[in-house]
Amino acid sequence: LEKGKKIDVVVFDKTGTLTEGKPRVTDAVSCAENFTIELVLLLSASLEKLSEHPLAQAVVSAAQEKHGALQEVHEFENLAGRGVRGRIGNDLLLVGSGRLMREFGISTEVCKQKMEELENQAKTVIAVSQNKKIIGIIAIADTLKEGAKEAMEKLHRAHIETVMITGDNERTAQAIAKEAGIQKVFAQVLPQDKAEKIKTLQREGLKVAFVGDGINDAPALVQADLGIAIGTGTDIAIEAGNIVLVKGHPLKVVEALALARITFRTIKQNMFWAFFYNIAALPLAAFGL
């Protein structure tokens, strides 16, 4: 809104911004013999306990509720935006997106139909493999924040386009976007690539606002013409934002943009009356009137 330029597009990060940021495991499926659903959850949670990602914490919570103690992990590695890997005993395990499995040459064909079914329900599906063989999948759902759909409708009425950016695959992302009423989706975006997506929109001549709350949202908040940080998010995101919303409600984004326009209009009105008064008063003062 600097210099009175109107925002054309508002880009929303998904987790913690459009959604509650409190994901939960809804489904667990075994895809291999000798691997029960309980074992799939236990192995994946043993790795995920070393990750700080909200989805990882959901897996850990689900496993601990049913199975208690997790197993010891060696050679743990966090693969940003894709998943995690590590060793339990002599076995190499991977837990993460379908993209991660493909990256390591692991086929998910045996669970493909079930994965697609869960993704069409707006659930994020993570795969679990052991020694380069898929052993199961876990579906995680995160609830849309109250008022998210209403916020999108109000932005559309103001002729502002809405975009969602997420690391989820295209099918899941489209299902969530449809539920929220969002017009455009950037799916399977790695954390470090969010700022580049903002640049892509800017190269089209659009003025872009970005709304986010996480550590990996900071570069995009800085790159955007207007960075809106969720006050319930991380300190680094708050530092990077031009506007900080004390409450994480999506409707507050609409209010912030409306308030900014009203403020700028008031400034212009005040400038007009100040100049008008001086133009009228200076000649009168010159003649001693």
PDB file of C-alpha atoms in Angstrom:
ATOM      1  CA  LEU A   1       0.000   0.000   0.000  1.00  0.00           C
ATOM      2  CA  GLU A   2       3.076   2.245  -0.074  1.00  0.00           C
ATOM      3  CA  LYS A   3       2.471   5.351  -2.214  1.00  0.00           C
ATOM      4  CA  GLY A   4      -1.178   4.383  -2.511  1.00  0.00           C
ATOM      5  CA  LYS A   5      -0.579   1.427  -4.802  1.00  0.00           C
ATOM      6  CA  LYS A   6      -3.378  -1.087  -4.576  1.00  0.00           C
ATOM      7  CA  ILE A   7      -2.643  -4.702  -3.684  1.00  0.00           C
ATOM      8  CA  ASP A   8      -3.582  -7.005  -6.583  1.00  0.00           C
ATOM      9  CA  VAL A   9      -2.895 -10.414  -5.028  1.00  0.00           C
ATOM     10  CA  VAL A  10      -2.832 -11.809  -1.494  1.00  0.00           C
ATOM     11  CA  VAL A  11      -0.739 -14.990  -1.144  1.00  0.00           C
ATOM     12  CA  PHE A  12      -1.451 -17.148   1.908  1.00  0.00           C
ATOM     13  CA  ASP A  13       0.867 -19.748   3.348  1.00  0.00           C
ATOM     14  CA  LYS A  14      -1.217 -22.784   4.313  1.00  0.00           C
ATOM     15  CA  THR A  15      -0.157 -24.307   7.626  1.00  0.00           C
ATOM     16  CA  GLY A  16      -0.804 -22.050  10.606  1.00  0.00           C
ATOM     17  CA  THR A  17      -2.053 -19.223   8.400  1.00  0.00           C
ATOM     18  CA  LEU A  18      -5.114 -20.635   6.643  1.00  0.00           C
ATOM     19  CA  THR A  19      -5.286 -23.686   8.875  1.00  0.00           C
ATOM     20  CA  GLU A  20      -5.231 -24.023  12.657  1.00  0.00           C
ATOM     21  CA  GLY A  21      -1.698 -25.412  12.597  1.00  0.00           C
ATOM     22  CA  LYS A  22      -2.811 -28.317  14.785  1.00  0.00           C
ATOM     23  CA  PRO A  23      -2.756 -31.283  12.407  1.00  0.00           C
ATOM     24  CA  ARG A  24      -3.846 -34.762  13.492  1.00  0.00           C
ATOM     25  CA  VAL A  25      -3.411 -38.226  12.040  1.00  0.00           C
ATOM     26  CA  THR A  26      -6.671 -39.436  10.507  1.00  0.00           C
ATOM     27  CA  ASP A  27      -5.563 -42.587   8.668  1.00  0.00           C
ATOM     28  CA  ALA A  28      -2.673 -45.049   8.730  1.00  0.00           C
ATOM     29  CA  VAL A  29      -2.334 -47.790   6.123  1.00  0.00           C
ATOM     30  CA  SER A  30       0.075 -50.719   5.876  1.00  0.00           C
ATOM     31  CA  CYS A  31       1.398 -51.356   2.370  1.00  0.00           C
ATOM     32  CA  ALA A  32       3.606 -54.364   3.047  1.00  0.00           C
ATOM     33  CA  GLU A  33       3.328 -57.787   4.652  1.00  0.00           C
ATOM     34  CA  ASN A  34       4.673 -58.133   8.196  1.00  0.00           C
ATOM     35  CA  PHE A  35       4.139 -54.413   8.819  1.00  0.00           C
ATOM     36  CA  THR A  36       1.062 -53.678  10.873  1.00  0.00           C
ATOM     37  CA  ILE A  37      -0.485 -50.218  11.042  1.00  0.00           C
ATOM     38  CA  GLU A  38       0.857 -49.955  14.609  1.00  0.00           C
ATOM     39  CA  LEU A  39       4.407 -50.741  13.458  1.00  0.00           C
ATOM     40  CA  VAL A  40       4.207 -48.234  10.582  1.00  0.00           C
ATOM     41  CA  LEU A  41       3.170 -45.524  13.050  1.00  0.00           C
ATOM     42  CA  LEU A  42       5.829 -46.515  15.579  1.00  0.00           C
ATOM     43  CA  LEU A  43       8.698 -46.483  13.065  1.00  0.00           C
ATOM     44  CA  SER A  44       7.651 -43.189  11.462  1.00  0.00           C
ATOM     45  CA  ALA A  45       7.129 -41.508  14.841  1.00  0.00           C
ATOM     46  CA  SER A  46      10.575 -42.642  16.004  1.00  0.00           C
ATOM     47  CA  LEU A  47      12.082 -40.550  13.201  1.00  0.00           C
ATOM     48  CA  GLU A  48       9.593 -37.696  13.354  1.00  0.00           C
ATOM     49  CA  LYS A  49      10.221 -37.078  17.077  1.00  0.00           C
ATOM     50  CA  LEU A  50      13.491 -35.416  16.021  1.00  0.00           C
ATOM     51  CA  SER A  51      11.686 -32.990  13.673  1.00  0.00           C
ATOM     52  CA  GLU A  52       9.951 -29.756  14.703  1.00  0.00           C
ATOM     53  CA  HIS A  53       7.506 -29.709  11.786  1.00  0.00           C
ATOM     54  CA  PRO A  54       3.804 -29.628  12.841  1.00  0.00           C
ATOM     55  CA  LEU A  55       3.058 -32.708  10.716  1.00  0.00           C
ATOM     56  CA  ALA A  56       5.860 -34.595  12.429  1.00  0.00           C
ATOM     57  CA  GLN A  57       4.475 -33.760  15.846  1.00  0.00           C
ATOM     58  CA  ALA A  58       1.053 -35.062  14.774  1.00  0.00           C
ATOM     59  CA  VAL A  59       2.598 -38.445  13.881  1.00  0.00           C
ATOM     60  CA  VAL A  60       4.474 -38.607  17.194  1.00  0.00           C
ATOM     61  CA  SER A  61       1.327 -37.791  19.168  1.00  0.00           C
ATOM     62  CA  ALA A  62      -0.685 -40.473  17.349  1.00  0.00           C
ATOM     63  CA  ALA A  63       1.965 -43.130  17.981  1.00  0.00           C
ATOM     64  CA  GLN A  64       2.500 -42.269  21.630  1.00  0.00           C
ATOM     65  CA  GLU A  65      -1.225 -42.368  22.335  1.00  0.00           C
ATOM     66  CA  LYS A  66      -1.309 -46.021  21.291  1.00  0.00           C
ATOM     67  CA  HIS A  67       2.180 -47.429  21.567  1.00  0.00           C
ATOM     68  CA  GLY A  68       4.175 -45.500  24.151  1.00  0.00           C
ATOM     69  CA  ALA A  69       7.988 -45.701  23.885  1.00  0.00           C
ATOM     70  CA  LEU A  70       9.612 -44.912  20.541  1.00  0.00           C
ATOM     71  CA  GLN A  71      12.753 -46.488  19.112  1.00  0.00           C
ATOM     72  CA  GLU A  72      16.248 -45.025  19.035  1.00  0.00           C
ATOM     73  CA  VAL A  73      17.300 -43.388  15.750  1.00  0.00           C
ATOM     74  CA  HIS A  74      20.825 -42.975  14.368  1.00  0.00           C
ATOM     75  CA  GLU A  75      22.150 -40.863  11.462  1.00  0.00           C
ATOM     76  CA  PHE A  76      19.045 -38.674  11.496  1.00  0.00           C
ATOM     77  CA  GLU A  77      18.728 -36.125   8.677  1.00  0.00           C
ATOM     78  CA  ASN A  78      16.050 -33.487   8.137  1.00  0.00           C
ATOM     79  CA  LEU A  79      15.324 -33.051   4.409  1.00  0.00           C
ATOM     80  CA  ALA A  80      13.807 -29.562   4.310  1.00  0.00           C
ATOM     81  CA  GLY A  81      10.292 -29.454   2.912  1.00  0.00           C
ATOM     82  CA  ARG A  82      10.325 -33.136   1.952  1.00  0.00           C
ATOM     83  CA  GLY A  83      10.686 -35.302   5.069  1.00  0.00           C
ATOM     84  CA  VAL A  84      13.249 -37.052   7.262  1.00  0.00           C
ATOM     85  CA  ARG A  85      15.502 -40.088   7.142  1.00  0.00           C
ATOM     86  CA  GLY A  86      17.527 -42.114   9.634  1.00  0.00           C
ATOM     87  CA  ARG A  87      18.500 -45.574  10.795  1.00  0.00           C
ATOM     88  CA  ILE A  88      16.756 -47.777  13.330  1.00  0.00           C
ATOM     89  CA  GLY A  89      19.103 -50.670  13.978  1.00  0.00           C
ATOM     90  CA  ASN A  90      20.415 -51.717  10.563  1.00  0.00           C
ATOM     91  CA  ASP A  91      17.375 -50.455   8.667  1.00  0.00           C
ATOM     92  CA  LEU A  92      17.314 -47.192   6.696  1.00  0.00           C
ATOM     93  CA  LEU A  93      13.957 -45.423   6.988  1.00  0.00           C
ATOM     94  CA  LEU A  94      12.474 -42.536   5.049  1.00  0.00           C
ATOM     95  CA  VAL A  95       9.353 -40.648   6.104  1.00  0.00           C
ATOM     96  CA  GLY A  96       8.009 -37.905   3.858  1.00  0.00           C
ATOM     97  CA  SER A  97       6.308 -36.832   0.682  1.00  0.00           C
ATOM     98  CA  GLY A  98       5.852 -38.795  -2.508  1.00  0.00           C
ATOM     99  CA  ARG A  99       8.446 -36.466  -4.007  1.00  0.00           C
ATOM    100  CA  LEU A 100      10.982 -37.670  -1.411  1.00  0.00           C
ATOM    101  CA  MET A 101      10.265 -41.300  -2.245  1.00  0.00           C
ATOM    102  CA  ARG A 102      10.725 -40.654  -5.965  1.00  0.00           C
ATOM    103  CA  GLU A 103      13.944 -38.768  -5.224  1.00  0.00           C
ATOM    104  CA  PHE A 104      15.367 -41.914  -3.622  1.00  0.00           C
ATOM    105  CA  GLY A 105      13.996 -44.233  -6.322  1.00  0.00           C
ATOM    106  CA  ILE A 106      11.273 -45.760  -4.155  1.00  0.00           C
ATOM    107  CA  SER A 107       8.010 -46.739  -5.870  1.00  0.00           C
ATOM    108  CA  THR A 108       4.715 -45.866  -4.183  1.00  0.00           C
ATOM    109  CA  GLU A 109       2.662 -47.762  -6.769  1.00  0.00           C
ATOM    110  CA  VAL A 110       1.421 -50.325  -4.235  1.00  0.00           C
ATOM    111  CA  CYS A 111      -0.301 -47.558  -2.246  1.00  0.00           C
ATOM    112  CA  LYS A 112      -1.021 -45.142  -5.094  1.00  0.00           C
ATOM    113  CA  GLN A 113      -4.796 -45.598  -5.218  1.00  0.00           C
ATOM    114  CA  LYS A 114      -5.206 -45.138  -1.452  1.00  0.00           C
ATOM    115  CA  MET A 115      -2.896 -42.102  -1.483  1.00  0.00           C
ATOM    116  CA  GLU A 116      -4.959 -40.437  -4.193  1.00  0.00           C
ATOM    117  CA  GLU A 117      -8.180 -41.202  -2.338  1.00  0.00           C
ATOM    118  CA  LEU A 118      -6.887 -39.566   0.860  1.00  0.00           C
ATOM    119  CA  GLU A 119      -5.413 -36.575  -0.990  1.00  0.00           C
ATOM    120  CA  ASN A 120      -8.790 -35.932  -2.624  1.00  0.00           C
ATOM    121  CA  GLN A 121     -10.149 -35.548   0.913  1.00  0.00           C
ATOM    122  CA  ALA A 122      -7.783 -32.583   1.474  1.00  0.00           C
ATOM    123  CA  LYS A 123      -5.465 -34.678   3.629  1.00  0.00           C
ATOM    124  CA  THR A 124      -1.683 -34.515   3.523  1.00  0.00           C
ATOM    125  CA  VAL A 125      -0.267 -37.979   2.882  1.00  0.00           C
ATOM    126  CA  ILE A 126       3.224 -38.984   3.957  1.00  0.00           C
ATOM    127  CA  ALA A 127       4.862 -42.239   2.934  1.00  0.00           C
ATOM    128  CA  VAL A 128       7.045 -44.498   5.076  1.00  0.00           C
ATOM    129  CA  SER A 129       9.754 -46.711   3.583  1.00  0.00           C
ATOM    130  CA  GLN A 130      12.260 -49.166   4.996  1.00  0.00           C
ATOM    131  CA  ASN A 131      15.344 -50.187   3.012  1.00  0.00           C
ATOM    132  CA  LYS A 132      13.921 -48.629  -0.169  1.00  0.00           C
ATOM    133  CA  LYS A 133      10.592 -50.455   0.093  1.00  0.00           C
ATOM    134  CA  ILE A 134       7.318 -48.666   0.838  1.00  0.00           C
ATOM    135  CA  ILE A 135       5.792 -50.069   4.034  1.00  0.00           C
ATOM    136  CA  GLY A 136       2.908 -47.697   4.710  1.00  0.00           C
ATOM    137  CA  ILE A 137       1.264 -44.304   4.412  1.00  0.00           C
ATOM    138  CA  ILE A 138      -0.095 -41.867   6.980  1.00  0.00           C
ATOM    139  CA  ALA A 139      -2.773 -39.237   6.296  1.00  0.00           C
ATOM    140  CA  ILE A 140      -2.856 -36.011   8.280  1.00  0.00           C
ATOM    141  CA  ALA A 141      -5.586 -33.364   8.305  1.00  0.00           C
ATOM    142  CA  ASP A 142      -5.480 -29.780   9.525  1.00  0.00           C
ATOM    143  CA  THR A 143      -8.700 -27.809  10.014  1.00  0.00           C
ATOM    144  CA  LEU A 144      -9.289 -24.575   8.133  1.00  0.00           C
ATOM    145  CA  LYS A 145      -9.452 -21.553  10.411  1.00  0.00           C
ATOM    146  CA  GLU A 146     -12.898 -20.178  11.093  1.00  0.00           C
ATOM    147  CA  GLY A 147     -13.708 -17.365   8.698  1.00  0.00           C
ATOM    148  CA  ALA A 148     -11.116 -18.383   6.077  1.00  0.00           C
ATOM    149  CA  LYS A 149     -13.743 -18.810   3.364  1.00  0.00           C
ATOM    150  CA  GLU A 150     -15.478 -15.554   4.308  1.00  0.00           C
ATOM    151  CA  ALA A 151     -12.143 -13.726   4.124  1.00  0.00           C
ATOM    152  CA  MET A 152     -11.542 -15.028   0.584  1.00  0.00           C
ATOM    153  CA  GLU A 153     -15.017 -13.931  -0.492  1.00  0.00           C
ATOM    154  CA  LYS A 154     -14.433 -10.402   0.826  1.00  0.00           C
ATOM    155  CA  LEU A 155     -11.082 -10.150  -0.953  1.00  0.00           C
ATOM    156  CA  HIS A 156     -12.658 -11.307  -4.217  1.00  0.00           C
ATOM    157  CA  ARG A 157     -15.394  -8.668  -3.863  1.00  0.00           C
ATOM    158  CA  ALA A 158     -12.620  -6.100  -3.513  1.00  0.00           C
ATOM    159  CA  HIS A 159     -11.163  -7.429  -6.822  1.00  0.00           C
ATOM    160  CA  ILE A 160      -8.113  -8.896  -5.061  1.00  0.00           C
ATOM    161  CA  GLU A 161      -6.933 -12.300  -6.282  1.00  0.00           C
ATOM    162  CA  THR A 162      -6.191 -15.009  -3.690  1.00  0.00           C
ATOM    163  CA  VAL A 163      -3.372 -17.556  -3.878  1.00  0.00           C
ATOM    164  CA  MET A 164      -2.326 -20.376  -1.562  1.00  0.00           C
ATOM    165  CA  ILE A 165       1.258 -21.597  -1.344  1.00  0.00           C
ATOM    166  CA  THR A 166       2.052 -24.988   0.179  1.00  0.00           C
ATOM    167  CA  GLY A 167       4.426 -27.910   0.143  1.00  0.00           C
ATOM    168  CA  ASP A 168       1.489 -30.286  -0.308  1.00  0.00           C
ATOM    169  CA  ASN A 169       1.045 -32.104  -3.603  1.00  0.00           C
ATOM    170  CA  GLU A 170      -1.257 -30.670  -6.246  1.00  0.00           C
ATOM    171  CA  ARG A 171      -4.254 -32.896  -5.443  1.00  0.00           C
ATOM    172  CA  THR A 172      -4.317 -32.088  -1.717  1.00  0.00           C
ATOM    173  CA  ALA A 173      -3.604 -28.407  -2.332  1.00  0.00           C
ATOM    174  CA  GLN A 174      -6.458 -28.076  -4.815  1.00  0.00           C
ATOM    175  CA  ALA A 175      -8.880 -29.781  -2.405  1.00  0.00           C
ATOM    176  CA  ILE A 176      -7.970 -27.364   0.411  1.00  0.00           C
ATOM    177  CA  ALA A 177      -8.099 -24.357  -1.931  1.00  0.00           C
ATOM    178  CA  LYS A 178     -11.557 -25.391  -3.116  1.00  0.00           C
ATOM    179  CA  GLU A 179     -12.759 -25.677   0.485  1.00  0.00           C
ATOM    180  CA  ALA A 180     -11.432 -22.196   1.294  1.00  0.00           C
ATOM    181  CA  GLY A 181     -12.568 -20.616  -1.973  1.00  0.00           C
ATOM    182  CA  ILE A 182      -9.032 -19.720  -3.108  1.00  0.00           C
ATOM    183  CA  GLN A 183      -8.532 -18.992  -6.801  1.00  0.00           C
ATOM    184  CA  LYS A 184      -4.961 -20.130  -7.474  1.00  0.00           C
ATOM    185  CA  VAL A 185      -2.519 -22.615  -5.941  1.00  0.00           C
ATOM    186  CA  PHE A 186       1.260 -23.008  -5.853  1.00  0.00           C
ATOM    187  CA  ALA A 187       1.732 -26.642  -4.744  1.00  0.00           C
ATOM    188  CA  GLN A 188       4.822 -28.715  -3.889  1.00  0.00           C
ATOM    189  CA  VAL A 189       6.786 -25.547  -3.127  1.00  0.00           C
ATOM    190  CA  LEU A 190       9.908 -26.079  -1.053  1.00  0.00           C
ATOM    191  CA  PRO A 191      10.420 -23.613   1.829  1.00  0.00           C
ATOM    192  CA  GLN A 192      13.352 -21.881   0.142  1.00  0.00           C
ATOM    193  CA  ASP A 193      11.326 -21.355  -3.065  1.00  0.00           C
ATOM    194  CA  LYS A 194       8.431 -19.345  -1.582  1.00  0.00           C
ATOM    195  CA  ALA A 195      10.128 -15.992  -2.193  1.00  0.00           C
ATOM    196  CA  GLU A 196      10.737 -16.959  -5.836  1.00  0.00           C
ATOM    197  CA  LYS A 197       7.002 -17.563  -6.327  1.00  0.00           C
ATOM    198  CA  ILE A 198       6.356 -14.041  -5.021  1.00  0.00           C
ATOM    199  CA  LYS A 199       8.894 -12.699  -7.538  1.00  0.00           C
ATOM    200  CA  THR A 200       7.091 -14.572 -10.326  1.00  0.00           C
ATOM    201  CA  LEU A 201       3.850 -12.729  -9.545  1.00  0.00           C
ATOM    202  CA  GLN A 202       5.679  -9.408  -9.277  1.00  0.00           C
ATOM    203  CA  ARG A 203       7.262  -9.913 -12.682  1.00  0.00           C
ATOM    204  CA  GLU A 204       3.699 -10.003 -14.036  1.00  0.00           C
ATOM    205  CA  GLY A 205       3.304  -6.422 -12.801  1.00  0.00           C
ATOM    206  CA  LEU A 206       1.192  -7.370  -9.772  1.00  0.00           C
ATOM    207  CA  LYS A 207       1.406  -5.819  -6.317  1.00  0.00           C
ATOM    208  CA  VAL A 208       1.636  -8.754  -3.921  1.00  0.00           C
ATOM    209  CA  ALA A 209       0.826  -9.154  -0.220  1.00  0.00           C
ATOM    210  CA  PHE A 210       2.104 -12.306   1.491  1.00  0.00           C
ATOM    211  CA  VAL A 211       0.623 -13.704   4.704  1.00  0.00           C
ATOM    212  CA  GLY A 212       2.706 -16.173   6.733  1.00  0.00           C
ATOM    213  CA  ASP A 213       3.738 -17.252  10.196  1.00  0.00           C
ATOM    214  CA  GLY A 214       6.701 -19.627   9.985  1.00  0.00           C
ATOM    215  CA  ILE A 215      10.494 -19.329   9.974  1.00  0.00           C
ATOM    216  CA  ASN A 216      10.601 -20.337   6.301  1.00  0.00           C
ATOM    217  CA  ASP A 217       8.075 -17.597   5.457  1.00  0.00           C
ATOM    218  CA  ALA A 218      10.482 -14.755   6.340  1.00  0.00           C
ATOM    219  CA  PRO A 219      12.127 -14.418   2.868  1.00  0.00           C
ATOM    220  CA  ALA A 220       8.692 -14.289   1.180  1.00  0.00           C
ATOM    221  CA  LEU A 221       7.449 -11.698   3.713  1.00  0.00           C
ATOM    222  CA  VAL A 222      10.456  -9.506   2.865  1.00  0.00           C
ATOM    223  CA  GLN A 223      10.127 -10.035  -0.903  1.00  0.00           C
ATOM    224  CA  ALA A 224       6.415  -9.152  -1.044  1.00  0.00           C
ATOM    225  CA  ASP A 225       5.248  -5.577  -1.598  1.00  0.00           C
ATOM    226  CA  LEU A 226       3.405  -6.004   1.696  1.00  0.00           C
ATOM    227  CA  GLY A 227       4.408  -8.636   4.266  1.00  0.00           C
ATOM    228  CA  ILE A 228       1.679  -9.561   6.746  1.00  0.00           C
ATOM    229  CA  ALA A 229       2.934 -11.691   9.642  1.00  0.00           C
ATOM    230  CA  ILE A 230       0.666 -13.674  11.917  1.00  0.00           C
ATOM    231  CA  GLY A 231       1.373 -12.581  15.496  1.00  0.00           C
ATOM    232  CA  THR A 232       0.844 -16.104  16.807  1.00  0.00           C
ATOM    233  CA  GLY A 233       3.722 -17.336  14.608  1.00  0.00           C
ATOM    234  CA  THR A 234       7.515 -17.288  14.943  1.00  0.00           C
ATOM    235  CA  ASP A 235       9.554 -14.259  16.041  1.00  0.00           C
ATOM    236  CA  ILE A 236      11.529 -14.165  12.775  1.00  0.00           C
ATOM    237  CA  ALA A 237       8.313 -13.974  10.718  1.00  0.00           C
ATOM    238  CA  ILE A 238       7.041 -11.159  12.954  1.00  0.00           C
ATOM    239  CA  GLU A 239      10.328  -9.276  12.460  1.00  0.00           C
ATOM    240  CA  ALA A 240      10.096  -9.687   8.672  1.00  0.00           C
ATOM    241  CA  GLY A 241       6.488  -8.473   8.320  1.00  0.00           C
ATOM    242  CA  ASN A 242       5.431  -4.899   7.509  1.00  0.00           C
ATOM    243  CA  ILE A 243       2.170  -5.527   9.347  1.00  0.00           C
ATOM    244  CA  VAL A 244       1.764  -7.893  12.309  1.00  0.00           C
ATOM    245  CA  LEU A 245      -1.700  -9.251  13.065  1.00  0.00           C
ATOM    246  CA  VAL A 246      -1.992  -9.814  16.807  1.00  0.00           C
ATOM    247  CA  LYS A 247      -4.672 -12.439  16.166  1.00  0.00           C
ATOM    248  CA  GLY A 248      -4.204 -15.116  13.514  1.00  0.00           C
ATOM    249  CA  HIS A 249      -7.719 -14.803  12.089  1.00  0.00           C
ATOM    250  CA  PRO A 250      -7.815 -14.644   8.236  1.00  0.00           C
ATOM    251  CA  LEU A 251     -10.504 -11.930   8.382  1.00  0.00           C
ATOM    252  CA  LYS A 252      -7.926  -9.680  10.075  1.00  0.00           C
ATOM    253  CA  VAL A 253      -6.061  -9.590   6.745  1.00  0.00           C
ATOM    254  CA  VAL A 254      -9.142  -8.065   5.115  1.00  0.00           C
ATOM    255  CA  GLU A 255      -9.499  -5.564   7.971  1.00  0.00           C
ATOM    256  CA  ALA A 256      -5.818  -4.578   7.745  1.00  0.00           C
ATOM    257  CA  LEU A 257      -6.059  -3.854   4.001  1.00  0.00           C
ATOM    258  CA  ALA A 258      -9.306  -1.901   4.455  1.00  0.00           C
ATOM    259  CA  LEU A 259      -7.831   0.117   7.337  1.00  0.00           C
ATOM    260  CA  ALA A 260      -4.743   0.915   5.278  1.00  0.00           C
ATOM    261  CA  ARG A 261      -6.869   2.234   2.403  1.00  0.00           C
ATOM    262  CA  ILE A 262      -8.967   4.373   4.775  1.00  0.00           C
ATOM    263  CA  THR A 263      -5.795   5.725   6.401  1.00  0.00           C
ATOM    264  CA  PHE A 264      -4.244   6.654   3.077  1.00  0.00           C
ATOM    265  CA  ARG A 265      -7.459   8.320   1.914  1.00  0.00           C
ATOM    266  CA  THR A 266      -7.505  10.370   5.135  1.00  0.00           C
ATOM    267  CA  ILE A 267      -3.904  11.432   4.555  1.00  0.00           C
ATOM    268  CA  LYS A 268      -4.755  12.620   1.027  1.00  0.00           C
ATOM    269  CA  GLN A 269      -7.797  14.551   2.296  1.00  0.00           C
ATOM    270  CA  ASN A 270      -5.725  16.216   4.996  1.00  0.00           C
ATOM    271  CA  MET A 271      -3.040  17.159   2.466  1.00  0.00           C
ATOM    272  CA  PHE A 272      -5.695  18.678   0.182  1.00  0.00           C
ATOM    273  CA  TRP A 273      -7.156  20.863   2.937  1.00  0.00           C
ATOM    274  CA  ALA A 274      -3.691  21.884   4.151  1.00  0.00           C
ATOM    275  CA  PHE A 275      -2.657  23.040   0.666  1.00  0.00           C
ATOM    276  CA  PHE A 276      -6.042  24.669   0.018  1.00  0.00           C
ATOM    277  CA  TYR A 277      -5.847  26.601   3.281  1.00  0.00           C
ATOM    278  CA  ASN A 278      -2.300  27.819   2.576  1.00  0.00           C
ATOM    279  CA  ILE A 279      -3.071  28.834  -1.018  1.00  0.00           C
ATOM    280  CA  ALA A 280      -6.074  30.813   0.167  1.00  0.00           C
ATOM    281  CA  ALA A 281      -4.473  32.273   3.285  1.00  0.00           C
ATOM    282  CA  LEU A 282      -1.095  33.387   1.946  1.00  0.00           C
ATOM    283  CA  PRO A 283      -2.457  36.132  -0.385  1.00  0.00           C
ATOM    284  CA  LEU A 284      -4.724  37.369   2.420  1.00  0.00           C
ATOM    285  CA  ALA A 285      -1.792  37.477   4.800  1.00  0.00           C
ATOM    286  CA  ALA A 286       0.279  39.362   2.206  1.00  0.00           C
ATOM    287  CA  PHE A 287      -2.346  42.113   2.146  1.00  0.00           C
ATOM    288  CA  GLY A 288      -2.598  42.180   5.923  1.00  0.00           C
ATOM    289  CA  LEU A 289      -6.065  40.604   5.949  1.00  0.00           C
TER     290      LEU A 289
END
